[in-house]
Coordinates of C-alpha atoms in Angstrom, one line a residue:
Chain A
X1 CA 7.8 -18.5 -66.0
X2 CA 4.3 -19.8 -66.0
X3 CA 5.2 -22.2 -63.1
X4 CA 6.9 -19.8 -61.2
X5 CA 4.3 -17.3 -61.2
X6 CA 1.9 -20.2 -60.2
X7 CA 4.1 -21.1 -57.5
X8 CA 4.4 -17.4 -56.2
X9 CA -0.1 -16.8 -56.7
X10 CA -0.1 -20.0 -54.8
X11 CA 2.3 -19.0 -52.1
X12 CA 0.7 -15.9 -51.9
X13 CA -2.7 -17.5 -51.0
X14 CA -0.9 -19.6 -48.8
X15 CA 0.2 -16.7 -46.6
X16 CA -2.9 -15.2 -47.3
X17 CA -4.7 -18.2 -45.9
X18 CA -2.5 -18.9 -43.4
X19 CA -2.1 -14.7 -41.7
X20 CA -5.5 -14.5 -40.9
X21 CA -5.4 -17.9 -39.0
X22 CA -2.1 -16.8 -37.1
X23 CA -4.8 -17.1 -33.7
X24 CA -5.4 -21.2 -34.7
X25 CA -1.7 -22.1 -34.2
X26 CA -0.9 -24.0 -30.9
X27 CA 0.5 -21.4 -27.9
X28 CA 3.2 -23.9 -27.3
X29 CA 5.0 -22.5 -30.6
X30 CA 5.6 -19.4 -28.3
X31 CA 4.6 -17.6 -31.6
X32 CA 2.1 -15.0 -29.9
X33 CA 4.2 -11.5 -28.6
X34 CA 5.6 -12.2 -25.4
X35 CA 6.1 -15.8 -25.6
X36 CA 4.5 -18.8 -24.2
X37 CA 4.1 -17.5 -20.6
X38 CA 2.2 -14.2 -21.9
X39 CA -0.8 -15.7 -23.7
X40 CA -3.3 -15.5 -21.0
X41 CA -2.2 -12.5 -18.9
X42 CA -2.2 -8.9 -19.7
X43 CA 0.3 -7.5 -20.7
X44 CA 0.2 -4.5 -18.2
X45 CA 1.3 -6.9 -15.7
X46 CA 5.2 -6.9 -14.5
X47 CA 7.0 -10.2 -15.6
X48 CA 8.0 -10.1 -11.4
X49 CA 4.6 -9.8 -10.0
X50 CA 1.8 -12.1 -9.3
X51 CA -0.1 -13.5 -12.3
X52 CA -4.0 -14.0 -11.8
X53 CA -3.1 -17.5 -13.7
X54 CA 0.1 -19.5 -13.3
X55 CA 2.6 -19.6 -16.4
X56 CA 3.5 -22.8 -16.1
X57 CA 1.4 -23.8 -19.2
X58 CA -0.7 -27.3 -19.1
X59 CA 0.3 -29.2 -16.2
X60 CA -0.2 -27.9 -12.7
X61 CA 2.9 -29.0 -10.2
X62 CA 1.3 -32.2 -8.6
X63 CA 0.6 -33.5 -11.7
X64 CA 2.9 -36.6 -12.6
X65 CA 5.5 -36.8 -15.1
X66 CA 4.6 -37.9 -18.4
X67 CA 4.1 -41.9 -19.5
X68 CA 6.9 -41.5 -21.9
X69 CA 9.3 -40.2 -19.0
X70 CA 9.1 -43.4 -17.2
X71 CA 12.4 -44.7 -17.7
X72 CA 14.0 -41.6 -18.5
X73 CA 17.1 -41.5 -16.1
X74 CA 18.7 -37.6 -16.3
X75 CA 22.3 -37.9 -16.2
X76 CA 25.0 -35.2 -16.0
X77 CA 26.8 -34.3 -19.1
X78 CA 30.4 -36.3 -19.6
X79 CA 33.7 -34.6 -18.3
X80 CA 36.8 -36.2 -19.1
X81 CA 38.1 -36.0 -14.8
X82 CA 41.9 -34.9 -16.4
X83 CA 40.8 -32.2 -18.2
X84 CA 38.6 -31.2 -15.5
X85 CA 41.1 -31.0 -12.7
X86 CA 43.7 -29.4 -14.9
X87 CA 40.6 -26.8 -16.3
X88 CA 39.9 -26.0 -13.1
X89 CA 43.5 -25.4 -11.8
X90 CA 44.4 -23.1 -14.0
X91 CA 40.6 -21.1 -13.7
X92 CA 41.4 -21.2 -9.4
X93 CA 45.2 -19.6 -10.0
X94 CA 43.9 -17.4 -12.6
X95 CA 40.7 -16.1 -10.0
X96 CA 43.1 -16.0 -7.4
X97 CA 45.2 -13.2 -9.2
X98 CA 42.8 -11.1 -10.4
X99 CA 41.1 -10.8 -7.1
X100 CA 44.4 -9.9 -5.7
X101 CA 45.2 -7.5 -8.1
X102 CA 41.7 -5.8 -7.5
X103 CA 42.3 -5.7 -4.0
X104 CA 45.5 -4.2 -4.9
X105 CA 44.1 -1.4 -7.1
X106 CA 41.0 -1.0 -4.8
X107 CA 42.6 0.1 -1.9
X108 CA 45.5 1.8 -3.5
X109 CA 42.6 4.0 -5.1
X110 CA 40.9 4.5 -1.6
X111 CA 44.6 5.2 0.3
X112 CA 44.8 8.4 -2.6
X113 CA 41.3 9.8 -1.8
X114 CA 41.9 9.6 1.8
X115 CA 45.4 11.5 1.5
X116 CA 43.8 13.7 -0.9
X117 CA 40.9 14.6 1.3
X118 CA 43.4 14.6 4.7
X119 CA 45.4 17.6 2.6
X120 CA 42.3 19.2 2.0
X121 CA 41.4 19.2 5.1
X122 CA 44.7 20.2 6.9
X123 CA 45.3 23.5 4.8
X124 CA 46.3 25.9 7.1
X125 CA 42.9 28.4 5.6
X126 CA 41.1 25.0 6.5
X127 CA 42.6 25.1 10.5
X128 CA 42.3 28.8 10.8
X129 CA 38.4 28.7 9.4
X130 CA 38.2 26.4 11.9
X131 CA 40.2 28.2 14.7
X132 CA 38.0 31.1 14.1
X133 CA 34.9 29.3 14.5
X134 CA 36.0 27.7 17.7
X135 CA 36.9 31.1 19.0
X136 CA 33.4 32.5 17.9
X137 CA 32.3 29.1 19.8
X138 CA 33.7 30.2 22.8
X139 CA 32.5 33.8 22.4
X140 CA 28.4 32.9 22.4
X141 CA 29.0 30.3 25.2
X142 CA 30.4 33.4 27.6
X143 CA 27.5 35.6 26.8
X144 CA 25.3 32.7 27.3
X145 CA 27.1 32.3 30.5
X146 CA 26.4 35.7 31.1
X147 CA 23.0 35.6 30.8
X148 CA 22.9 33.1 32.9
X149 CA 24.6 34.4 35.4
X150 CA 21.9 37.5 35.3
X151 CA 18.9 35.1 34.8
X152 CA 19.8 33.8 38.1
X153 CA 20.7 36.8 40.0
X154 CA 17.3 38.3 39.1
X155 CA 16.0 35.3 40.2
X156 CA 17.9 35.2 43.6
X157 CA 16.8 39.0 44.1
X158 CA 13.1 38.2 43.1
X159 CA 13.9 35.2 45.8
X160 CA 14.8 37.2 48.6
X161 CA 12.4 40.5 47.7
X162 CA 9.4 37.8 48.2
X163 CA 10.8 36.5 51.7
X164 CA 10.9 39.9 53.4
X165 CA 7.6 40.6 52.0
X166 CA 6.5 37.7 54.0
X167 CA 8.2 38.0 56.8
X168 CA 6.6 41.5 56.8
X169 CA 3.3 40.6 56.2
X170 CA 3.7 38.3 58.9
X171 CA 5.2 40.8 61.5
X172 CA 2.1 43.1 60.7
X173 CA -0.1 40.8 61.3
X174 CA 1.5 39.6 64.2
X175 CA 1.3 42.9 65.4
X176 CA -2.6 43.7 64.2
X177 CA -3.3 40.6 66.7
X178 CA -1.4 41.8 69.6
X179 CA -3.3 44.6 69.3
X180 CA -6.3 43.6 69.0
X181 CA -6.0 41.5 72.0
X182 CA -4.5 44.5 74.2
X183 CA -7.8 46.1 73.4
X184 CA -9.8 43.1 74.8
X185 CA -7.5 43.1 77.9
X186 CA -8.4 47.1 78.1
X187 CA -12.1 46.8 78.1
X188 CA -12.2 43.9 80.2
X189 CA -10.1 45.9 83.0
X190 CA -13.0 48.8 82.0
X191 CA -15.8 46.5 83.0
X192 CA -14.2 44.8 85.3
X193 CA -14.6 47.6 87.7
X194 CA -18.8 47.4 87.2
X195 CA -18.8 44.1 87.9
X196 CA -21.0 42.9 90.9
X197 CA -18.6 40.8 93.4
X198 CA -19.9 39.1 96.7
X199 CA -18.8 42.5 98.6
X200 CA -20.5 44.5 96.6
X201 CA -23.5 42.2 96.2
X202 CA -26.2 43.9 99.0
X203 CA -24.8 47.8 97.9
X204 CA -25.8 46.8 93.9
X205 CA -29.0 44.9 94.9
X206 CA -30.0 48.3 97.1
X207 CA -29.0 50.7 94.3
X208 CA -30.8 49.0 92.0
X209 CA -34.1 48.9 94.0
X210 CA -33.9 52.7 95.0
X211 CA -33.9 53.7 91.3
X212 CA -36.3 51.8 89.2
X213 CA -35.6 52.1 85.4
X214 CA -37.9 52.3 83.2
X215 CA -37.5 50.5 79.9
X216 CA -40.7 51.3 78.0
X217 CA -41.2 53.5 75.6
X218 CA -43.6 55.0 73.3
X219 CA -43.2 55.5 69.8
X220 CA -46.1 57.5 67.0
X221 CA -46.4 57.3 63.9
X222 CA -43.3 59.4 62.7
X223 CA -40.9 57.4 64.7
X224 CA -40.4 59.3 67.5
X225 CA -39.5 57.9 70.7
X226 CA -41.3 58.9 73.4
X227 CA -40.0 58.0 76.9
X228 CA -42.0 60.1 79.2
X229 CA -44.2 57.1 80.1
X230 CA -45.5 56.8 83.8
X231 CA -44.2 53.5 85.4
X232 CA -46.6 51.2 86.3
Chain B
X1 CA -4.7 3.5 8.6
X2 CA -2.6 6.5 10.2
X3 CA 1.2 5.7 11.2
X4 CA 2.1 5.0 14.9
X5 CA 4.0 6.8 17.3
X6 CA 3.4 11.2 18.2
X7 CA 5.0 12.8 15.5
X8 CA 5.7 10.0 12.9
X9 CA 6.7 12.6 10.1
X10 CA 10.0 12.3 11.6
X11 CA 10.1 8.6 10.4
X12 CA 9.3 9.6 6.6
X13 CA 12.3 9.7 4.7
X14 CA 11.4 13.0 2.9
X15 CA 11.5 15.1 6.4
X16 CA 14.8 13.1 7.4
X17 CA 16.6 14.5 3.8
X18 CA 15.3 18.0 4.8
X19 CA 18.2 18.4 7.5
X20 CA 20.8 20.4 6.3
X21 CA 23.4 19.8 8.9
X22 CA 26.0 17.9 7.3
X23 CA 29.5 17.6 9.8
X24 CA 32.8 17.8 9.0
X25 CA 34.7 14.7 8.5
X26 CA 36.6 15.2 11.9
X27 CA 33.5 15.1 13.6
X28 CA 33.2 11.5 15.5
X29 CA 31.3 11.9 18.6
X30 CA 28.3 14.1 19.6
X31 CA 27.2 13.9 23.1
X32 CA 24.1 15.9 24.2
X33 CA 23.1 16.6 27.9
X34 CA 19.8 17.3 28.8
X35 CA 16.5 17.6 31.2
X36 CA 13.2 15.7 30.7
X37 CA 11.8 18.6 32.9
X38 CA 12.3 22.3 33.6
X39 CA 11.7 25.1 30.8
X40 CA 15.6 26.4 30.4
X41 CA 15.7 22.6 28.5
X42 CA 12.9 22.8 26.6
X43 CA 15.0 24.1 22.9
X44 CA 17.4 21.0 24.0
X45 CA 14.3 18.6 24.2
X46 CA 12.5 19.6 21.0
X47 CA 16.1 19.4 19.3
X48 CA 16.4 16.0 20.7
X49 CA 13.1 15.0 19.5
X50 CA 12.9 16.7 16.1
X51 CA 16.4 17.3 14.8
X52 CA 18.4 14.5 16.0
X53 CA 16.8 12.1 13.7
X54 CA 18.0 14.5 10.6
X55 CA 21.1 15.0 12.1
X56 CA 22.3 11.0 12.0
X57 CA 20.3 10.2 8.6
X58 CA 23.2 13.0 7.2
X59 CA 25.8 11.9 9.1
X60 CA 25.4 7.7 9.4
X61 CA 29.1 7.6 11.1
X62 CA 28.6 9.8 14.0
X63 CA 28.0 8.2 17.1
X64 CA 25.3 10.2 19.2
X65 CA 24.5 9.8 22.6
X66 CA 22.0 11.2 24.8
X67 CA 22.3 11.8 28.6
X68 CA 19.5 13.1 30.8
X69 CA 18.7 14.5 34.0
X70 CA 22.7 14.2 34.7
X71 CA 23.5 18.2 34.6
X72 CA 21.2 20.9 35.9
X73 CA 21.5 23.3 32.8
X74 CA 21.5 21.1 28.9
X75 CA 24.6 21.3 26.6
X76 CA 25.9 19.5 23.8
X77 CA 29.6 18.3 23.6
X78 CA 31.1 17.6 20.2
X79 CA 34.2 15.1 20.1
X80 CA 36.7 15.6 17.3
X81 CA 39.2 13.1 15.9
X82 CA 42.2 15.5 16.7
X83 CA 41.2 15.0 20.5
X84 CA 39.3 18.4 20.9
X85 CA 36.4 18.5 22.8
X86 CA 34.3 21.2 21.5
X87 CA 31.5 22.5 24.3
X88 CA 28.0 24.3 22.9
X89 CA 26.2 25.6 25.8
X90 CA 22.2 25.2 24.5
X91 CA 20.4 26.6 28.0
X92 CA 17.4 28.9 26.7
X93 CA 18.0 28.4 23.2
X94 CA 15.3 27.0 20.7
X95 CA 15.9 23.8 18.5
X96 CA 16.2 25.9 15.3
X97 CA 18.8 28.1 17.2
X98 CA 20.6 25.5 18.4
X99 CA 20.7 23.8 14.7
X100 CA 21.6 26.8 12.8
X101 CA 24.8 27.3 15.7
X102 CA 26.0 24.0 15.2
X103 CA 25.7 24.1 11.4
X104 CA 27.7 27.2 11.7
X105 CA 30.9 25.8 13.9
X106 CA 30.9 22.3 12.6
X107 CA 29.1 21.9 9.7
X108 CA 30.0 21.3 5.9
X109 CA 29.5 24.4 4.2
X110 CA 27.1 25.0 0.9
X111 CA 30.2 25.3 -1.4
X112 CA 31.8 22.0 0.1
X113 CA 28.1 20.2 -0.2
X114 CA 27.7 21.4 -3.9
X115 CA 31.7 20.5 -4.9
X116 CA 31.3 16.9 -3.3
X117 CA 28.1 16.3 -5.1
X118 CA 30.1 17.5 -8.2
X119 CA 32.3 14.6 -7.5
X120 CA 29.9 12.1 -7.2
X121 CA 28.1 12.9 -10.5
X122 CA 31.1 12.8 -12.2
X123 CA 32.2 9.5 -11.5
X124 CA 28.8 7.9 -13.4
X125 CA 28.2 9.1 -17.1
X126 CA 23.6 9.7 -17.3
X127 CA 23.9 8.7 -20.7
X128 CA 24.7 4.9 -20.1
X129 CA 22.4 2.3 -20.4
X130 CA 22.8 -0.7 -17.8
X131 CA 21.2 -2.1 -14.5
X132 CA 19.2 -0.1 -12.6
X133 CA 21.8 -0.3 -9.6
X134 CA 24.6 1.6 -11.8
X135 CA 23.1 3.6 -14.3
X136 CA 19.4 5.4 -14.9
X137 CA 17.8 3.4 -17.9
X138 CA 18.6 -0.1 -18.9
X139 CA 17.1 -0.3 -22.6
X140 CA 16.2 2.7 -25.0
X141 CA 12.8 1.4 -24.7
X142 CA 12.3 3.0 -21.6
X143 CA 12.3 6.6 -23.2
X144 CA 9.2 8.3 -24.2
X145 CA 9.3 8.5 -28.2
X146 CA 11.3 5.9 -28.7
X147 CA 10.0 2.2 -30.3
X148 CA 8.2 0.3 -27.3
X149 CA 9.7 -2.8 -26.1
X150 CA 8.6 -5.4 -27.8
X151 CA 7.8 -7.5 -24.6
X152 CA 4.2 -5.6 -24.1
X153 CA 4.0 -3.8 -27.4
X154 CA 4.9 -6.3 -30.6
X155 CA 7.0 -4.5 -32.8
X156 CA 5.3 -4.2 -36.5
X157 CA 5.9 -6.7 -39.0
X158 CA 8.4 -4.5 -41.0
X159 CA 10.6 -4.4 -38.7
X160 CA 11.1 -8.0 -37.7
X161 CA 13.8 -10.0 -38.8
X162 CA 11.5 -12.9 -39.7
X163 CA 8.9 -10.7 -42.2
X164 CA 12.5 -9.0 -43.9
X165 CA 13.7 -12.7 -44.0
X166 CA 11.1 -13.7 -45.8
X167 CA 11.1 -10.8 -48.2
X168 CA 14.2 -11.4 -49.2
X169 CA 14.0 -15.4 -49.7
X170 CA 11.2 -14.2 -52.0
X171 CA 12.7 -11.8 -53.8

């Protein structure tokens, strides 16, 4: 009794002792939550993503292998070559059957759903729906012909309207000119008959003499004109 | 650092997964015909531009081509695996128009959308627990209440083998 209660105070102040040290033992126990790969990063961070530190523990990669490794030569573990051939026999015939009979029951389940969605699709509701909606189909592309059709009529009419009212403009002003220049001709064919020619050259120069003109004038301070001056 | 190209929205994959024009399965070929000039082709080119991009992200097996400046006035020609050619004239029409017309002749309806989906959830159970690639959570750990894994969180000493271990080899 006495022993045994010894044993368990003592026990007790071993675990005692020893919890509040769990930080002292060595991180290669993998003791600490998360293993030996979690001690120095946070534990935020994705097991996947980049670490700010390695995990690799200790040793970097380019650091050599161990003294005591020196002679160590890895070899593969023993296979007795029978057992092997015949293990591996039986696992390729056995492979080979079941992917067959998945193969099998794959496409047989993919054959039904396509025969099962082909019958849903060629109800007779499903080709009339579809009838209809070719026949409305056609319906809109004849009125859109049809306003075609009137778009470009308009367009021809608005075409043509424009032409003539060029060509009129055109024969107005054609005509405006003509005019204009029949006018010239007129006034010309007015003066011509004052103009002084070689014949009439000595009958001008004595008309002119015998009636002197006078092109003074006068003018007071309300802006009368006063003609009546005597020629000097 | 912005993204490159004019309207690179059309490259995220949330404005791809907004296009709700799904096609029928007998759907193979859609062929669109169209002007880089000219107003009349201005609905076909912003369709071209905006909506074709949705259009393939929904429907990965339809084979779309483009043609241009080979047809005075744009259409779009659909090429079903029955052998019909199905013609959509698209002259003076906008993109959306042009969208909500095809939708409408040759596209998967709500009902059919919401009943396939149906299907697909069926075939996994949401309660599993396994890879990521098959099922939604791998270890109870991931829910929110429930004991953290012991990976980032250690677990308290009552709960570990080795503390109820060495209760017992004590008591």
């Amino acid at each position: 009794m006495a022993p045994r209660g010894s044993l368990l105070l003592l026990a007790l102040l071993l675990l005692s002792c020893a919890l509040p040290h769990a930080r002292g033992q060595h991180w290669s126990h993998g003791w600490y939550p998360g293993g030996k790969r979690d001690l120095r990063t946070p534990s935020d961070l994705p097991a996947w993503g980049p670490r700010a530190v390695p995990a690799r523990g200790r040793k970097t990669r380019h650091d050599p292998p161990a003294k005591s490794k020196v002679g160590r030569v890895k070899m593969p573990p023993p296979v007795d070559p029978e057992e092997l051939l015949v293990v591996q026999e039986r696992y390729r015939q056995y492979r080979l059957v079941l992917s067959a009979l998945r193969a099998e029951f794959r496409a047989e389940v993919l054959q039904k759903k396509r025969e099962e969605r082909l019958i849903a699709e060629g109800l007779p509701e499903e080709l009339e729906e579809h009838r209809r909606l070719m026949a409305w189909n056609e319906e809109e592309n004849g009125r859109q012909r049809a306003r075609r059709e009137e778009r470009l009529r308009r367009e021809e009419e608005e075409q043509k309207r424009r032409k003539s009212e060029i060509a009129e403009k055109q024969a107005r002003k054609m005509e405006a000119f003509l005019e204009e220049k029949e006018k010239e001709v007129l006034q010309l064919q007015e003066e011509a008959k004052n103009f002084i020619t070689p014949e009439n050259l000595e009958a001008r120069i004595e008309e002119c003499l015998d009636n002197p003109r006078n092109y003074n004038f006068a003018i007071d301070k309300d802006g009368r004109v006063v003609k009546r001056t005597v020629l000097s | 650092m912005p993204m490159k190209g004019r309207f690179p929205v059309r490259r995220t994959l949330q404005y791809l997964s907004q296009g709700d024009v799904v096609f029928k399965s007998s759907v193979k070929v859609m062929t669109v015909n169209y002007n880089t000039a000219g107003e009349l082709s201005e609905g076909a080119r912003k369709f071209v531009f905006f909506n074709i991009p949705q259009i393939q992200y929904k429907n990965p097996w339809v084979q779309i081509m483009l043609f241009r400046n080979m047809t005075p006035s744009p259409f779009l020609r659909f090429y079903l695996d029955s052998g019909e050619q199905v013609l959509v004239d698209v002259e003076d029409k906008t993109n959306r128009e042009i969208t909500e017309h095809i939708k409408k002749i040759l596209g998967k309806s709500k009902e059919m959308l919401d009943k396939e989906e149906r299907e697909r959830k069926k075939l996994s159970h949401p309660a599993t627990f396994g890879p990521k690639k098959y099922h939604l959570r791998e270890c109870m750990c991931e829910i929110e209440g429930q004991v953290p894994c012991p990976a980032f969180v250690p677990l308290p000493k009552e709960m570990r083998g080795k503390y109820k271990g060495a209760m017992k080899n004590e008591a």
